[in-house]
XYZ file of C-alpha atoms in Angstrom:
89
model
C 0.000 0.000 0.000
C 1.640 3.321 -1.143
C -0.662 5.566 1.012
C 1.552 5.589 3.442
C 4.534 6.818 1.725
C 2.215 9.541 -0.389
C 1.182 11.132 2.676
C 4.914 11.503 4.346
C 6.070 13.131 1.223
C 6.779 16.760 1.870
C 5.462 19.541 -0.019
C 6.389 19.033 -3.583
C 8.093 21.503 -5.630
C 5.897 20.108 -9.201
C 2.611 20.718 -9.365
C 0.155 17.800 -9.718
C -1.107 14.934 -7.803
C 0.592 12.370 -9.733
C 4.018 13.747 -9.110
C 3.472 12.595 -5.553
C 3.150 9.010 -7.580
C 6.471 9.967 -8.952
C 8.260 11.257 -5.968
C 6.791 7.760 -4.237
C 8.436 5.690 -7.161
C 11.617 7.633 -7.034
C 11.966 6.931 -3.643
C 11.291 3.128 -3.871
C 14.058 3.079 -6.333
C 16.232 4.899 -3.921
C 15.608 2.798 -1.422
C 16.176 -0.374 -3.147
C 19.738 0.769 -4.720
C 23.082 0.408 -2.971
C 25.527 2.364 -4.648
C 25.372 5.329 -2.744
C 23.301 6.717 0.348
C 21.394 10.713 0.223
C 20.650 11.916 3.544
C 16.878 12.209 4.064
C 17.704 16.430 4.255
C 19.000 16.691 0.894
C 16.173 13.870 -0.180
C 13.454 16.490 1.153
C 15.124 19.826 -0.432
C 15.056 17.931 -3.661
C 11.571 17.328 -3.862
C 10.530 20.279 -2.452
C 12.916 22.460 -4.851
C 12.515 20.572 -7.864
C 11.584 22.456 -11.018
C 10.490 21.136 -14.726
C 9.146 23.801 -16.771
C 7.205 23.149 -19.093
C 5.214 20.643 -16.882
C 2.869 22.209 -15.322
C 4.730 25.593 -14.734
C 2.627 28.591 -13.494
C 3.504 31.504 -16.029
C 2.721 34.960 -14.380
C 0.789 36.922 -16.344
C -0.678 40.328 -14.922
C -2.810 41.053 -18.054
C -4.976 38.428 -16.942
C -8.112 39.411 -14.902
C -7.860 39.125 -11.213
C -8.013 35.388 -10.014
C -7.118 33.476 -13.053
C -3.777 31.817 -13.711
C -1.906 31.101 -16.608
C -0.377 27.107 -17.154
C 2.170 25.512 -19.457
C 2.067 21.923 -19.812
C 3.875 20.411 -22.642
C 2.341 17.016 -22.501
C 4.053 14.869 -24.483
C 2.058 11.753 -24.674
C -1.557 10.148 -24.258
C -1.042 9.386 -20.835
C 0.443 12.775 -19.673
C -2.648 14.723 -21.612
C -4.623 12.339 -19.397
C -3.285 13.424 -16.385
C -3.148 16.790 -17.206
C -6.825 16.789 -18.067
C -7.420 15.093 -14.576
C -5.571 17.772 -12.813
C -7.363 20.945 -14.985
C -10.853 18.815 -14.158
């Protein structure tokens, strides 16, 4: 049950509820590797300081009227439109 992990994750630095899927899965692969050790500080400024634009990425843009927000999302396949269509619903 990943539930568990999800909800110890700290705040993410990505937008979207499915890169707390992706954190979770990066950190199961961490886990299970022995090559080297990050200690869980650096783990958490990682995730919490990541940044991808173009995936999800808030562009200001004052011309727009009060409340709305511009995104860019260059979704790059059927299952990331999907996602991103989940996330806009």
């Amino acid at each position: 049950d990943w539930a568990p992990l999800l909800n110890g994750l700290p705040p993410l630095g990505l937008i979207g509820e499915h890169q707390r899927w992706n954190a979770a899965t990066a950190l199961c692969a961490l886990q299970t590797q022995t090559h080297f050790t990050l200690p869980p500080d650096t783990i958490k400024s990682g995730l919490q300081n990541a940044v991808w634009p173009g995936r999800l990425q808030r562009i200001p843009r004052p011309d727009l009227q009060p409340g709305w927000d511009f995104y860019f999302d260059g979704a790059h396949n059927d299952s990331g439109a999907i996602v991103l269509a989940d996330w806009i619903a």
